[in-house]
JSON list of C-alpha atoms in Angstrom, two decimals:
[
{"chain": "V", "resi": 1, "resn": "UNK", "atom": "CA", "xyz": [93.27, 214.00, -159.26]},
{"chain": "V", "resi": 2, "resn": "UNK", "atom": "CA", "xyz": [97.18, 214.33, -160.17]},
{"chain": "V", "resi": 3, "resn": "UNK", "atom": "CA", "xyz": [98.46, 217.87, -159.38]},
{"chain": "V", "resi": 4, "resn": "UNK", "atom": "CA", "xyz": [100.76, 217.76, -162.42]},
{"chain": "V", "resi": 5, "resn": "UNK", "atom": "CA", "xyz": [97.89, 217.18, -164.56]},
{"chain": "V", "resi": 6, "resn": "UNK", "atom": "CA", "xyz": [95.63, 219.84, -163.31]},
{"chain": "V", "resi": 7, "resn": "UNK", "atom": "CA", "xyz": [98.98, 222.11, -163.29]},
{"chain": "V", "resi": 8, "resn": "UNK", "atom": "CA", "xyz": [99.76, 221.14, -166.84]},
{"chain": "V", "resi": 9, "resn": "UNK", "atom": "CA", "xyz": [96.42, 221.65, -168.08]},
{"chain": "V", "resi": 10, "resn": "UNK", "atom": "CA", "xyz": [95.69, 225.12, -166.45]},
{"chain": "V", "resi": 11, "resn": "UNK", "atom": "CA", "xyz": [98.81, 226.22, -168.02]},
{"chain": "V", "resi": 12, "resn": "UNK", "atom": "CA", "xyz": [96.75, 227.40, -170.93]},
{"chain": "V", "resi": 13, "resn": "UNK", "atom": "CA", "xyz": [95.47, 230.53, -168.91]},
{"chain": "V", "resi": 14, "resn": "UNK", "atom": "CA", "xyz": [95.42, 233.67, -169.98]},
{"chain": "V", "resi": 15, "resn": "UNK", "atom": "CA", "xyz": [92.82, 235.65, -167.91]},
{"chain": "V", "resi": 16, "resn": "UNK", "atom": "CA", "xyz": [93.50, 237.20, -164.36]},
{"chain": "V", "resi": 17, "resn": "UNK", "atom": "CA", "xyz": [91.53, 234.37, -162.49]},
{"chain": "V", "resi": 18, "resn": "UNK", "atom": "CA", "xyz": [92.90, 231.71, -164.27]},
{"chain": "V", "resi": 19, "resn": "UNK", "atom": "CA", "xyz": [96.68, 232.83, -164.06]},
{"chain": "V", "resi": 20, "resn": "UNK", "atom": "CA", "xyz": [96.02, 233.19, -160.28]},
{"chain": "V", "resi": 21, "resn": "UNK", "atom": "CA", "xyz": [94.54, 229.69, -160.02]},
{"chain": "V", "resi": 22, "resn": "UNK", "atom": "CA", "xyz": [97.50, 228.31, -161.69]},
{"chain": "V", "resi": 23, "resn": "UNK", "atom": "CA", "xyz": [99.96, 230.01, -159.59]},
{"chain": "V", "resi": 24, "resn": "UNK", "atom": "CA", "xyz": [98.18, 229.57, -156.69]},
{"chain": "V", "resi": 25, "resn": "UNK", "atom": "CA", "xyz": [98.01, 225.91, -157.46]},
{"chain": "V", "resi": 26, "resn": "UNK", "atom": "CA", "xyz": [101.45, 225.38, -157.95]},
{"chain": "V", "resi": 27, "resn": "UNK", "atom": "CA", "xyz": [102.23, 227.13, -154.39]},
{"chain": "V", "resi": 28, "resn": "UNK", "atom": "CA", "xyz": [99.55, 224.75, -152.46]},
{"chain": "V", "resi": 29, "resn": "UNK", "atom": "CA", "xyz": [100.94, 221.88, -154.24]},
{"chain": "V", "resi": 30, "resn": "UNK", "atom": "CA", "xyz": [104.62, 222.69, -153.55]},
{"chain": "V", "resi": 31, "resn": "UNK", "atom": "CA", "xyz": [105.93, 223.06, -157.03]},
{"chain": "V", "resi": 32, "resn": "UNK", "atom": "CA", "xyz": [106.58, 226.83, -155.84]},
{"chain": "V", "resi": 33, "resn": "UNK", "atom": "CA", "xyz": [108.28, 226.04, -152.22]},
{"chain": "V", "resi": 34, "resn": "UNK", "atom": "CA", "xyz": [108.23, 228.24, -149.27]},
{"chain": "V", "resi": 35, "resn": "UNK", "atom": "CA", "xyz": [110.96, 230.84, -149.86]},
{"chain": "V", "resi": 36, "resn": "UNK", "atom": "CA", "xyz": [111.21, 230.04, -153.17]},
{"chain": "V", "resi": 37, "resn": "UNK", "atom": "CA", "xyz": [111.02, 233.38, -155.80]},
{"chain": "V", "resi": 38, "resn": "UNK", "atom": "CA", "xyz": [107.78, 233.15, -157.84]},
{"chain": "V", "resi": 39, "resn": "UNK", "atom": "CA", "xyz": [108.59, 233.96, -161.64]},
{"chain": "V", "resi": 40, "resn": "UNK", "atom": "CA", "xyz": [109.34, 237.48, -162.57]},
{"chain": "V", "resi": 41, "resn": "UNK", "atom": "CA", "xyz": [106.78, 239.63, -164.60]},
{"chain": "V", "resi": 42, "resn": "UNK", "atom": "CA", "xyz": [108.85, 238.87, -167.69]},
{"chain": "V", "resi": 43, "resn": "UNK", "atom": "CA", "xyz": [108.88, 235.48, -167.20]},
{"chain": "V", "resi": 44, "resn": "UNK", "atom": "CA", "xyz": [105.13, 235.37, -166.42]},
{"chain": "V", "resi": 45, "resn": "UNK", "atom": "CA", "xyz": [104.48, 237.46, -169.58]},
{"chain": "V", "resi": 46, "resn": "UNK", "atom": "CA", "xyz": [107.01, 234.77, -171.72]},
{"chain": "V", "resi": 47, "resn": "UNK", "atom": "CA", "xyz": [104.49, 231.66, -170.07]},
{"chain": "V", "resi": 48, "resn": "UNK", "atom": "CA", "xyz": [101.22, 233.30, -170.40]},
{"chain": "V", "resi": 49, "resn": "UNK", "atom": "CA", "xyz": [101.46, 236.03, -172.92]},
{"chain": "V", "resi": 50, "resn": "UNK", "atom": "CA", "xyz": [99.65, 238.27, -170.67]},
{"chain": "V", "resi": 51, "resn": "UNK", "atom": "CA", "xyz": [100.41, 241.85, -169.91]},
{"chain": "V", "resi": 52, "resn": "UNK", "atom": "CA", "xyz": [102.74, 242.98, -167.62]},
{"chain": "V", "resi": 53, "resn": "UNK", "atom": "CA", "xyz": [99.93, 245.23, -166.05]},
{"chain": "V", "resi": 54, "resn": "UNK", "atom": "CA", "xyz": [97.95, 242.05, -165.74]},
{"chain": "V", "resi": 55, "resn": "UNK", "atom": "CA", "xyz": [100.64, 240.25, -164.22]},
{"chain": "V", "resi": 56, "resn": "UNK", "atom": "CA", "xyz": [100.88, 242.67, -161.59]},
{"chain": "V", "resi": 57, "resn": "UNK", "atom": "CA", "xyz": [97.56, 242.63, -160.57]},
{"chain": "V", "resi": 58, "resn": "UNK", "atom": "CA", "xyz": [97.76, 238.72, -160.44]},
{"chain": "V", "resi": 59, "resn": "UNK", "atom": "CA", "xyz": [100.61, 239.27, -157.90]},
{"chain": "V", "resi": 60, "resn": "UNK", "atom": "CA", "xyz": [98.59, 241.65, -156.03]},
{"chain": "V", "resi": 61, "resn": "UNK", "atom": "CA", "xyz": [96.07, 239.02, -155.47]},
{"chain": "V", "resi": 62, "resn": "UNK", "atom": "CA", "xyz": [98.24, 236.43, -154.78]},
{"chain": "V", "resi": 63, "resn": "UNK", "atom": "CA", "xyz": [99.88, 238.88, -151.98]},
{"chain": "V", "resi": 64, "resn": "UNK", "atom": "CA", "xyz": [96.05, 239.56, -150.70]},
{"chain": "V", "resi": 65, "resn": "UNK", "atom": "CA", "xyz": [95.64, 235.75, -150.37]},
{"chain": "V", "resi": 66, "resn": "UNK", "atom": "CA", "xyz": [98.53, 235.60, -148.18]},
{"chain": "V", "resi": 67, "resn": "UNK", "atom": "CA", "xyz": [100.50, 233.27, -150.32]},
{"chain": "V", "resi": 68, "resn": "UNK", "atom": "CA", "xyz": [103.45, 235.40, -151.20]},
{"chain": "V", "resi": 69, "resn": "UNK", "atom": "CA", "xyz": [105.02, 238.38, -149.95]},
{"chain": "V", "resi": 70, "resn": "UNK", "atom": "CA", "xyz": [106.65, 241.00, -152.48]},
{"chain": "V", "resi": 71, "resn": "UNK", "atom": "CA", "xyz": [109.86, 243.01, -151.36]},
{"chain": "V", "resi": 72, "resn": "UNK", "atom": "CA", "xyz": [111.85, 245.90, -153.05]},
{"chain": "V", "resi": 73, "resn": "UNK", "atom": "CA", "xyz": [115.22, 244.32, -154.11]},
{"chain": "V", "resi": 74, "resn": "UNK", "atom": "CA", "xyz": [114.00, 240.85, -152.89]},
{"chain": "V", "resi": 75, "resn": "UNK", "atom": "CA", "xyz": [111.20, 240.10, -155.49]},
{"chain": "V", "resi": 76, "resn": "UNK", "atom": "CA", "xyz": [108.02, 238.04, -154.47]},
{"chain": "V", "resi": 77, "resn": "UNK", "atom": "CA", "xyz": [108.50, 235.13, -152.59]},
{"chain": "V", "resi": 78, "resn": "UNK", "atom": "CA", "xyz": [106.32, 232.19, -151.40]},
{"chain": "V", "resi": 79, "resn": "UNK", "atom": "CA", "xyz": [105.41, 232.19, -147.92]},
{"chain": "V", "resi": 80, "resn": "UNK", "atom": "CA", "xyz": [105.05, 229.39, -145.83]},
{"chain": "V", "resi": 81, "resn": "UNK", "atom": "CA", "xyz": [101.40, 227.61, -145.06]},
{"chain": "V", "resi": 82, "resn": "UNK", "atom": "CA", "xyz": [100.63, 229.25, -141.82]},
{"chain": "V", "resi": 83, "resn": "UNK", "atom": "CA", "xyz": [100.41, 232.64, -143.62]},
{"chain": "V", "resi": 84, "resn": "UNK", "atom": "CA", "xyz": [98.13, 231.58, -146.18]},
{"chain": "V", "resi": 85, "resn": "UNK", "atom": "CA", "xyz": [94.56, 232.43, -146.10]},
{"chain": "V", "resi": 86, "resn": "UNK", "atom": "CA", "xyz": [92.87, 229.23, -145.58]},
{"chain": "V", "resi": 87, "resn": "UNK", "atom": "CA", "xyz": [89.15, 231.13, -145.47]},
{"chain": "V", "resi": 88, "resn": "UNK", "atom": "CA", "xyz": [89.75, 232.31, -149.00]},
{"chain": "V", "resi": 89, "resn": "UNK", "atom": "CA", "xyz": [87.09, 230.34, -151.50]},
{"chain": "V", "resi": 90, "resn": "UNK", "atom": "CA", "xyz": [89.72, 230.46, -153.98]},
{"chain": "V", "resi": 91, "resn": "UNK", "atom": "CA", "xyz": [92.44, 228.61, -151.75]},
{"chain": "V", "resi": 92, "resn": "UNK", "atom": "CA", "xyz": [90.22, 225.99, -150.59]},
{"chain": "V", "resi": 93, "resn": "UNK", "atom": "CA", "xyz": [88.98, 225.08, -154.11]},
{"chain": "V", "resi": 94, "resn": "UNK", "atom": "CA", "xyz": [92.53, 224.89, -155.11]},
{"chain": "V", "resi": 95, "resn": "UNK", "atom": "CA", "xyz": [93.23, 222.77, -152.51]},
{"chain": "V", "resi": 96, "resn": "UNK", "atom": "CA", "xyz": [90.05, 220.65, -153.03]},
{"chain": "V", "resi": 97, "resn": "UNK", "atom": "CA", "xyz": [91.30, 220.24, -156.96]},
{"chain": "V", "resi": 98, "resn": "UNK", "atom": "CA", "xyz": [94.68, 219.22, -155.73]},
{"chain": "V", "resi": 99, "resn": "UNK", "atom": "CA", "xyz": [93.03, 216.33, -153.31]},
{"chain": "V", "resi": 100, "resn": "UNK", "atom": "CA", "xyz": [92.41, 216.27, -149.59]},
{"chain": "V", "resi": 101, "resn": "UNK", "atom": "CA", "xyz": [94.84, 214.26, -147.10]},
{"chain": "V", "resi": 102, "resn": "UNK", "atom": "CA", "xyz": [94.14, 212.53, -143.80]},
{"chain": "V", "resi": 103, "resn": "UNK", "atom": "CA", "xyz": [96.24, 215.46, -142.22]},
{"chain": "V", "resi": 104, "resn": "UNK", "atom": "CA", "xyz": [93.92, 218.29, -143.92]},
{"chain": "V", "resi": 105, "resn": "UNK", "atom": "CA", "xyz": [90.66, 216.69, -142.56]},
{"chain": "V", "resi": 106, "resn": "UNK", "atom": "CA", "xyz": [92.10, 216.37, -139.31]},
{"chain": "V", "resi": 107, "resn": "UNK", "atom": "CA", "xyz": [92.76, 220.12, -139.27]},
{"chain": "V", "resi": 108, "resn": "UNK", "atom": "CA", "xyz": [89.38, 221.33, -140.73]},
{"chain": "V", "resi": 109, "resn": "UNK", "atom": "CA", "xyz": [87.59, 218.70, -138.05]},
{"chain": "V", "resi": 110, "resn": "UNK", "atom": "CA", "xyz": [89.64, 220.58, -135.35]},
{"chain": "V", "resi": 111, "resn": "UNK", "atom": "CA", "xyz": [88.53, 223.94, -136.67]},
{"chain": "V", "resi": 112, "resn": "UNK", "atom": "CA", "xyz": [85.03, 222.80, -136.69]},
{"chain": "V", "resi": 113, "resn": "UNK", "atom": "CA", "xyz": [85.13, 221.43, -133.15]},
{"chain": "V", "resi": 114, "resn": "UNK", "atom": "CA", "xyz": [85.94, 224.73, -131.80]},
{"chain": "V", "resi": 115, "resn": "UNK", "atom": "CA", "xyz": [83.58, 226.39, -133.50]},
{"chain": "V", "resi": 116, "resn": "UNK", "atom": "CA", "xyz": [80.23, 224.40, -134.71]},
{"chain": "V", "resi": 117, "resn": "UNK", "atom": "CA", "xyz": [79.82, 222.97, -130.88]},
{"chain": "V", "resi": 118, "resn": "UNK", "atom": "CA", "xyz": [79.73, 226.58, -129.78]},
{"chain": "V", "resi": 119, "resn": "UNK", "atom": "CA", "xyz": [77.36, 227.85, -132.55]},
{"chain": "V", "resi": 120, "resn": "UNK", "atom": "CA", "xyz": [75.02, 224.79, -131.99]},
{"chain": "V", "resi": 121, "resn": "UNK", "atom": "CA", "xyz": [74.57, 225.73, -127.96]},
{"chain": "V", "resi": 122, "resn": "UNK", "atom": "CA", "xyz": [74.21, 229.66, -129.04]},
{"chain": "V", "resi": 123, "resn": "UNK", "atom": "CA", "xyz": [71.40, 228.49, -131.65]},
{"chain": "V", "resi": 124, "resn": "UNK", "atom": "CA", "xyz": [69.69, 227.06, -128.74]},
{"chain": "V", "resi": 125, "resn": "UNK", "atom": "CA", "xyz": [69.63, 230.24, -126.97]},
{"chain": "V", "resi": 126, "resn": "UNK", "atom": "CA", "xyz": [68.47, 232.45, -129.91]},
{"chain": "V", "resi": 127, "resn": "UNK", "atom": "CA", "xyz": [66.85, 230.28, -132.41]},
{"chain": "V", "resi": 128, "resn": "UNK", "atom": "CA", "xyz": [63.39, 231.27, -134.00]},
{"chain": "V", "resi": 129, "resn": "UNK", "atom": "CA", "xyz": [60.58, 229.10, -135.42]},
{"chain": "V", "resi": 130, "resn": "UNK", "atom": "CA", "xyz": [62.33, 230.08, -138.95]},
{"chain": "V", "resi": 131, "resn": "UNK", "atom": "CA", "xyz": [65.46, 228.82, -137.85]},
{"chain": "V", "resi": 132, "resn": "UNK", "atom": "CA", "xyz": [64.12, 225.56, -136.69]},
{"chain": "V", "resi": 133, "resn": "UNK", "atom": "CA", "xyz": [62.32, 225.07, -140.18]},
{"chain": "V", "resi": 134, "resn": "UNK", "atom": "CA", "xyz": [65.55, 225.60, -142.19]},
{"chain": "V", "resi": 135, "resn": "UNK", "atom": "CA", "xyz": [67.07, 223.10, -139.95]},
{"chain": "V", "resi": 136, "resn": "UNK", "atom": "CA", "xyz": [64.11, 220.30, -140.41]},
{"chain": "V", "resi": 137, "resn": "UNK", "atom": "CA", "xyz": [64.19, 221.29, -144.32]},
{"chain": "V", "resi": 138, "resn": "UNK", "atom": "CA", "xyz": [67.80, 220.29, -144.29]},
{"chain": "V", "resi": 139, "resn": "UNK", "atom": "CA", "xyz": [67.00, 216.78, -142.48]},
{"chain": "V", "resi": 140, "resn": "UNK", "atom": "CA", "xyz": [64.13, 216.36, -144.84]},
{"chain": "V", "resi": 141, "resn": "UNK", "atom": "CA", "xyz": [66.70, 216.62, -147.80]},
{"chain": "V", "resi": 142, "resn": "UNK", "atom": "CA", "xyz": [69.33, 214.29, -146.02]},
{"chain": "V", "resi": 143, "resn": "UNK", "atom": "CA", "xyz": [65.99, 211.60, -145.53]},
{"chain": "V", "resi": 144, "resn": "UNK", "atom": "CA", "xyz": [65.00, 212.11, -149.24]},
{"chain": "V", "resi": 145, "resn": "UNK", "atom": "CA", "xyz": [68.18, 211.79, -150.57]},
{"chain": "V", "resi": 146, "resn": "UNK", "atom": "CA", "xyz": [68.33, 207.98, -150.40]},
{"chain": "V", "resi": 147, "resn": "UNK", "atom": "CA", "xyz": [71.50, 206.52, -152.23]},
{"chain": "V", "resi": 148, "resn": "UNK", "atom": "CA", "xyz": [72.41, 210.17, -153.84]},
{"chain": "V", "resi": 149, "resn": "UNK", "atom": "CA", "xyz": [75.63, 210.73, -152.09]},
{"chain": "V", "resi": 150, "resn": "UNK", "atom": "CA", "xyz": [76.08, 214.37, -153.24]},
{"chain": "V", "resi": 151, "resn": "UNK", "atom": "CA", "xyz": [72.33, 215.21, -152.52]},
{"chain": "V", "resi": 152, "resn": "UNK", "atom": "CA", "xyz": [72.83, 214.04, -149.02]},
{"chain": "V", "resi": 153, "resn": "UNK", "atom": "CA", "xyz": [76.07, 215.83, -148.38]},
{"chain": "V", "resi": 154, "resn": "UNK", "atom": "CA", "xyz": [74.22, 219.42, -150.04]},
{"chain": "V", "resi": 155, "resn": "UNK", "atom": "CA", "xyz": [71.50, 218.94, -147.51]},
{"chain": "V", "resi": 156, "resn": "UNK", "atom": "CA", "xyz": [73.85, 217.73, -144.60]},
{"chain": "V", "resi": 157, "resn": "UNK", "atom": "CA", "xyz": [75.73, 220.93, -145.50]},
{"chain": "V", "resi": 158, "resn": "UNK", "atom": "CA", "xyz": [72.74, 222.78, -145.50]},
{"chain": "V", "resi": 159, "resn": "UNK", "atom": "CA", "xyz": [71.92, 221.74, -141.99]},
{"chain": "V", "resi": 160, "resn": "UNK", "atom": "CA", "xyz": [74.84, 222.83, -140.66]},
{"chain": "V", "resi": 161, "resn": "UNK", "atom": "CA", "xyz": [75.18, 226.14, -141.81]},
{"chain": "V", "resi": 162, "resn": "UNK", "atom": "CA", "xyz": [71.24, 226.71, -140.70]},
{"chain": "V", "resi": 163, "resn": "UNK", "atom": "CA", "xyz": [72.61, 226.00, -136.87]},
{"chain": "V", "resi": 164, "resn": "UNK", "atom": "CA", "xyz": [75.38, 228.56, -137.89]},
{"chain": "V", "resi": 165, "resn": "UNK", "atom": "CA", "xyz": [72.66, 230.98, -138.80]},
{"chain": "V", "resi": 166, "resn": "UNK", "atom": "CA", "xyz": [70.26, 230.70, -135.94]},
{"chain": "V", "resi": 167, "resn": "UNK", "atom": "CA", "xyz": [73.53, 231.32, -133.60]},
{"chain": "V", "resi": 168, "resn": "UNK", "atom": "CA", "xyz": [73.01, 234.69, -134.31]},
{"chain": "V", "resi": 169, "resn": "UNK", "atom": "CA", "xyz": [76.62, 235.29, -134.66]},
{"chain": "V", "resi": 170, "resn": "UNK", "atom": "CA", "xyz": [77.26, 236.83, -138.14]},
{"chain": "V", "resi": 171, "resn": "UNK", "atom": "CA", "xyz": [81.11, 235.39, -137.49]},
{"chain": "V", "resi": 172, "resn": "UNK", "atom": "CA", "xyz": [79.65, 231.61, -137.28]},
{"chain": "V", "resi": 173, "resn": "UNK", "atom": "CA", "xyz": [77.60, 232.34, -140.16]},
{"chain": "V", "resi": 174, "resn": "UNK", "atom": "CA", "xyz": [80.55, 233.35, -142.46]},
{"chain": "V", "resi": 175, "resn": "UNK", "atom": "CA", "xyz": [82.83, 230.48, -140.90]},
{"chain": "V", "resi": 176, "resn": "UNK", "atom": "CA", "xyz": [80.28, 228.06, -142.56]},
{"chain": "V", "resi": 177, "resn": "UNK", "atom": "CA", "xyz": [79.81, 230.10, -145.68]},
{"chain": "V", "resi": 178, "resn": "UNK", "atom": "CA", "xyz": [83.58, 231.08, -146.43]},
{"chain": "V", "resi": 179, "resn": "UNK", "atom": "CA", "xyz": [84.74, 226.99, -145.99]},
{"chain": "V", "resi": 180, "resn": "UNK", "atom": "CA", "xyz": [81.58, 225.85, -147.84]},
{"chain": "V", "resi": 181, "resn": "UNK", "atom": "CA", "xyz": [83.86, 224.30, -150.96]},
{"chain": "V", "resi": 182, "resn": "UNK", "atom": "CA", "xyz": [85.75, 222.35, -148.23]},
{"chain": "V", "resi": 183, "resn": "UNK", "atom": "CA", "xyz": [82.95, 221.29, -146.20]},
{"chain": "V", "resi": 184, "resn": "UNK", "atom": "CA", "xyz": [80.59, 220.06, -149.23]},
{"chain": "V", "resi": 185, "resn": "UNK", "atom": "CA", "xyz": [83.67, 218.06, -150.31]},
{"chain": "V", "resi": 186, "resn": "UNK", "atom": "CA", "xyz": [84.34, 216.78, -146.62]},
{"chain": "V", "resi": 187, "resn": "UNK", "atom": "CA", "xyz": [80.27, 215.84, -146.63]},
{"chain": "V", "resi": 188, "resn": "UNK", "atom": "CA", "xyz": [80.66, 213.96, -149.52]},
{"chain": "V", "resi": 189, "resn": "UNK", "atom": "CA", "xyz": [83.79, 212.02, -148.46]},
{"chain": "V", "resi": 190, "resn": "UNK", "atom": "CA", "xyz": [82.30, 211.20, -145.23]},
{"chain": "V", "resi": 191, "resn": "UNK", "atom": "CA", "xyz": [78.74, 210.28, -146.26]},
{"chain": "V", "resi": 192, "resn": "UNK", "atom": "CA", "xyz": [78.31, 206.51, -146.02]},
{"chain": "V", "resi": 193, "resn": "UNK", "atom": "CA", "xyz": [76.99, 204.82, -149.01]},
{"chain": "V", "resi": 194, "resn": "UNK", "atom": "CA", "xyz": [74.81, 202.34, -146.96]},
{"chain": "V", "resi": 195, "resn": "UNK", "atom": "CA", "xyz": [71.19, 203.24, -146.11]},
{"chain": "V", "resi": 196, "resn": "UNK", "atom": "CA", "xyz": [71.13, 201.90, -142.96]},
{"chain": "V", "resi": 197, "resn": "UNK", "atom": "CA", "xyz": [74.15, 204.27, -141.84]},
{"chain": "V", "resi": 198, "resn": "UNK", "atom": "CA", "xyz": [72.72, 207.31, -143.75]},
{"chain": "V", "resi": 199, "resn": "UNK", "atom": "CA", "xyz": [69.39, 207.06, -141.44]},
{"chain": "V", "resi": 200, "resn": "UNK", "atom": "CA", "xyz": [71.71, 206.97, -138.61]},
{"chain": "V", "resi": 201, "resn": "UNK", "atom": "CA", "xyz": [73.14, 210.07, -139.68]},
{"chain": "V", "resi": 202, "resn": "UNK", "atom": "CA", "xyz": [70.03, 211.84, -140.03]},
{"chain": "V", "resi": 203, "resn": "UNK", "atom": "CA", "xyz": [68.76, 210.76, -136.79]},
{"chain": "V", "resi": 204, "resn": "UNK", "atom": "CA", "xyz": [71.99, 212.12, -135.03]},
{"chain": "V", "resi": 205, "resn": "UNK", "atom": "CA", "xyz": [71.17, 215.38, -137.09]},
{"chain": "V", "resi": 206, "resn": "UNK", "atom": "CA", "xyz": [67.80, 215.28, -135.77]},
{"chain": "V", "resi": 207, "resn": "UNK", "atom": "CA", "xyz": [69.02, 215.00, -132.00]},
{"chain": "V", "resi": 208, "resn": "UNK", "atom": "CA", "xyz": [70.70, 218.49, -132.45]},
{"chain": "V", "resi": 209, "resn": "UNK", "atom": "CA", "xyz": [67.94, 220.16, -133.58]},
{"chain": "V", "resi": 210, "resn": "UNK", "atom": "CA", "xyz": [65.69, 218.46, -131.05]},
{"chain": "V", "resi": 211, "resn": "UNK", "atom": "CA", "xyz": [67.77, 219.96, -128.37]},
{"chain": "V", "resi": 212, "resn": "UNK", "atom": "CA", "xyz": [68.21, 223.22, -130.03]},
{"chain": "V", "resi": 213, "resn": "UNK", "atom": "CA", "xyz": [64.21, 223.45, -130.29]},
{"chain": "V", "resi": 214, "resn": "UNK", "atom": "CA", "xyz": [64.21, 222.58, -126.31]},
{"chain": "V", "resi": 215, "resn": "UNK", "atom": "CA", "xyz": [66.61, 225.20, -126.18]},
{"chain": "V", "resi": 216, "resn": "UNK", "atom": "CA", "xyz": [69.24, 222.82, -124.19]},
{"chain": "V", "resi": 217, "resn": "UNK", "atom": "CA", "xyz": [72.42, 224.22, -125.64]},
{"chain": "V", "resi": 218, "resn": "UNK", "atom": "CA", "xyz": [74.79, 221.89, -123.43]},
{"chain": "V", "resi": 219, "resn": "UNK", "atom": "CA", "xyz": [73.05, 218.80, -125.33]},
{"chain": "V", "resi": 220, "resn": "UNK", "atom": "CA", "xyz": [73.05, 220.70, -128.23]},
{"chain": "V", "resi": 221, "resn": "UNK", "atom": "CA", "xyz": [76.83, 221.39, -128.60]},
{"chain": "V", "resi": 222, "resn": "UNK", "atom": "CA", "xyz": [77.87, 218.10, -126.99]},
{"chain": "V", "resi": 223, "resn": "UNK", "atom": "CA", "xyz": [75.93, 216.22, -130.11]},
{"chain": "V", "resi": 224, "resn": "UNK", "atom": "CA", "xyz": [77.46, 218.53, -132.27]},
{"chain": "V", "resi": 225, "resn": "UNK", "atom": "CA", "xyz": [80.93, 217.51, -131.45]},
{"chain": "V", "resi": 226, "resn": "UNK", "atom": "CA", "xyz": [79.87, 213.86, -131.58]},
{"chain": "V", "resi": 227, "resn": "UNK", "atom": "CA", "xyz": [79.04, 214.27, -135.34]},
{"chain": "V", "resi": 228, "resn": "UNK", "atom": "CA", "xyz": [81.87, 216.20, -136.24]},
{"chain": "V", "resi": 229, "resn": "UNK", "atom": "CA", "xyz": [84.26, 213.23, -134.79]},
{"chain": "V", "resi": 230, "resn": "UNK", "atom": "CA", "xyz": [82.00, 210.52, -136.65]},
{"chain": "V", "resi": 231, "resn": "UNK", "atom": "CA", "xyz": [82.25, 212.09, -139.76]},
{"chain": "V", "resi": 232, "resn": "UNK", "atom": "CA", "xyz": [86.08, 212.55, -139.12]},
{"chain": "V", "resi": 233, "resn": "UNK", "atom": "CA", "xyz": [86.11, 208.45, -138.39]},
{"chain": "V", "resi": 234, "resn": "UNK", "atom": "CA", "xyz": [84.09, 207.76, -141.40]},
{"chain": "V", "resi": 235, "resn": "UNK", "atom": "CA", "xyz": [86.49, 209.49, -143.89]},
{"chain": "V", "resi": 236, "resn": "UNK", "atom": "CA", "xyz": [89.17, 207.64, -142.31]},
{"chain": "V", "resi": 237, "resn": "UNK", "atom": "CA", "xyz": [87.75, 204.61, -142.89]},
{"chain": "V", "resi": 238, "resn": "UNK", "atom": "CA", "xyz": [87.22, 204.84, -146.32]},
{"chain": "V", "resi": 239, "resn": "UNK", "atom": "CA", "xyz": [90.81, 206.32, -146.97]},
{"chain": "V", "resi": 240, "resn": "UNK", "atom": "CA", "xyz": [92.91, 203.75, -145.48]}
]
């Protein structure tokens, strides 16, 4: 969806969350570029018609998300992307609305490569029968999805969350949970429509579950790494 249309439509917002979403989207889209000053409280009041107290709360929220920095006698200025809290569910949601590009998908894949294979290897050591049951349930959901791309993607995400949970490391589980919005969009875009290809994906995920069940951490990590790379290749192929 075109960023200009999103921002124009969202410009009617008057509540805290809506106003934060408008300004956050403008920052992520580049409409408010790094180093630029965000509108003053008076200017924001004129634009949104909200109280100045509310606008101060909006600014505090943007600061907490790493999007802006407020300094006395300087004003509130937009920070560069490296300061943004990309694990914030709102930030990821706004990025999704503005559309993903190849660079962002590659960055997401890089992060997944650093985390998910390690989580799979740990899951092989710490998994319980209950954890395995959750993985098998997700695999069944993928197999039942048929040509329903969204249902397949949701079950795919459930599988990865189940592996992260089985690792026994709450930080790995939090990683999967915090970026659930982004991963959901990623899996939807990386899921092929052809049933034969979808069957192959289920099979590769099943091999991960098998390795975890057999407590083979090395194989589980290697297979997870391959699944992540295959997903990125599918996204690249569809967007080229």
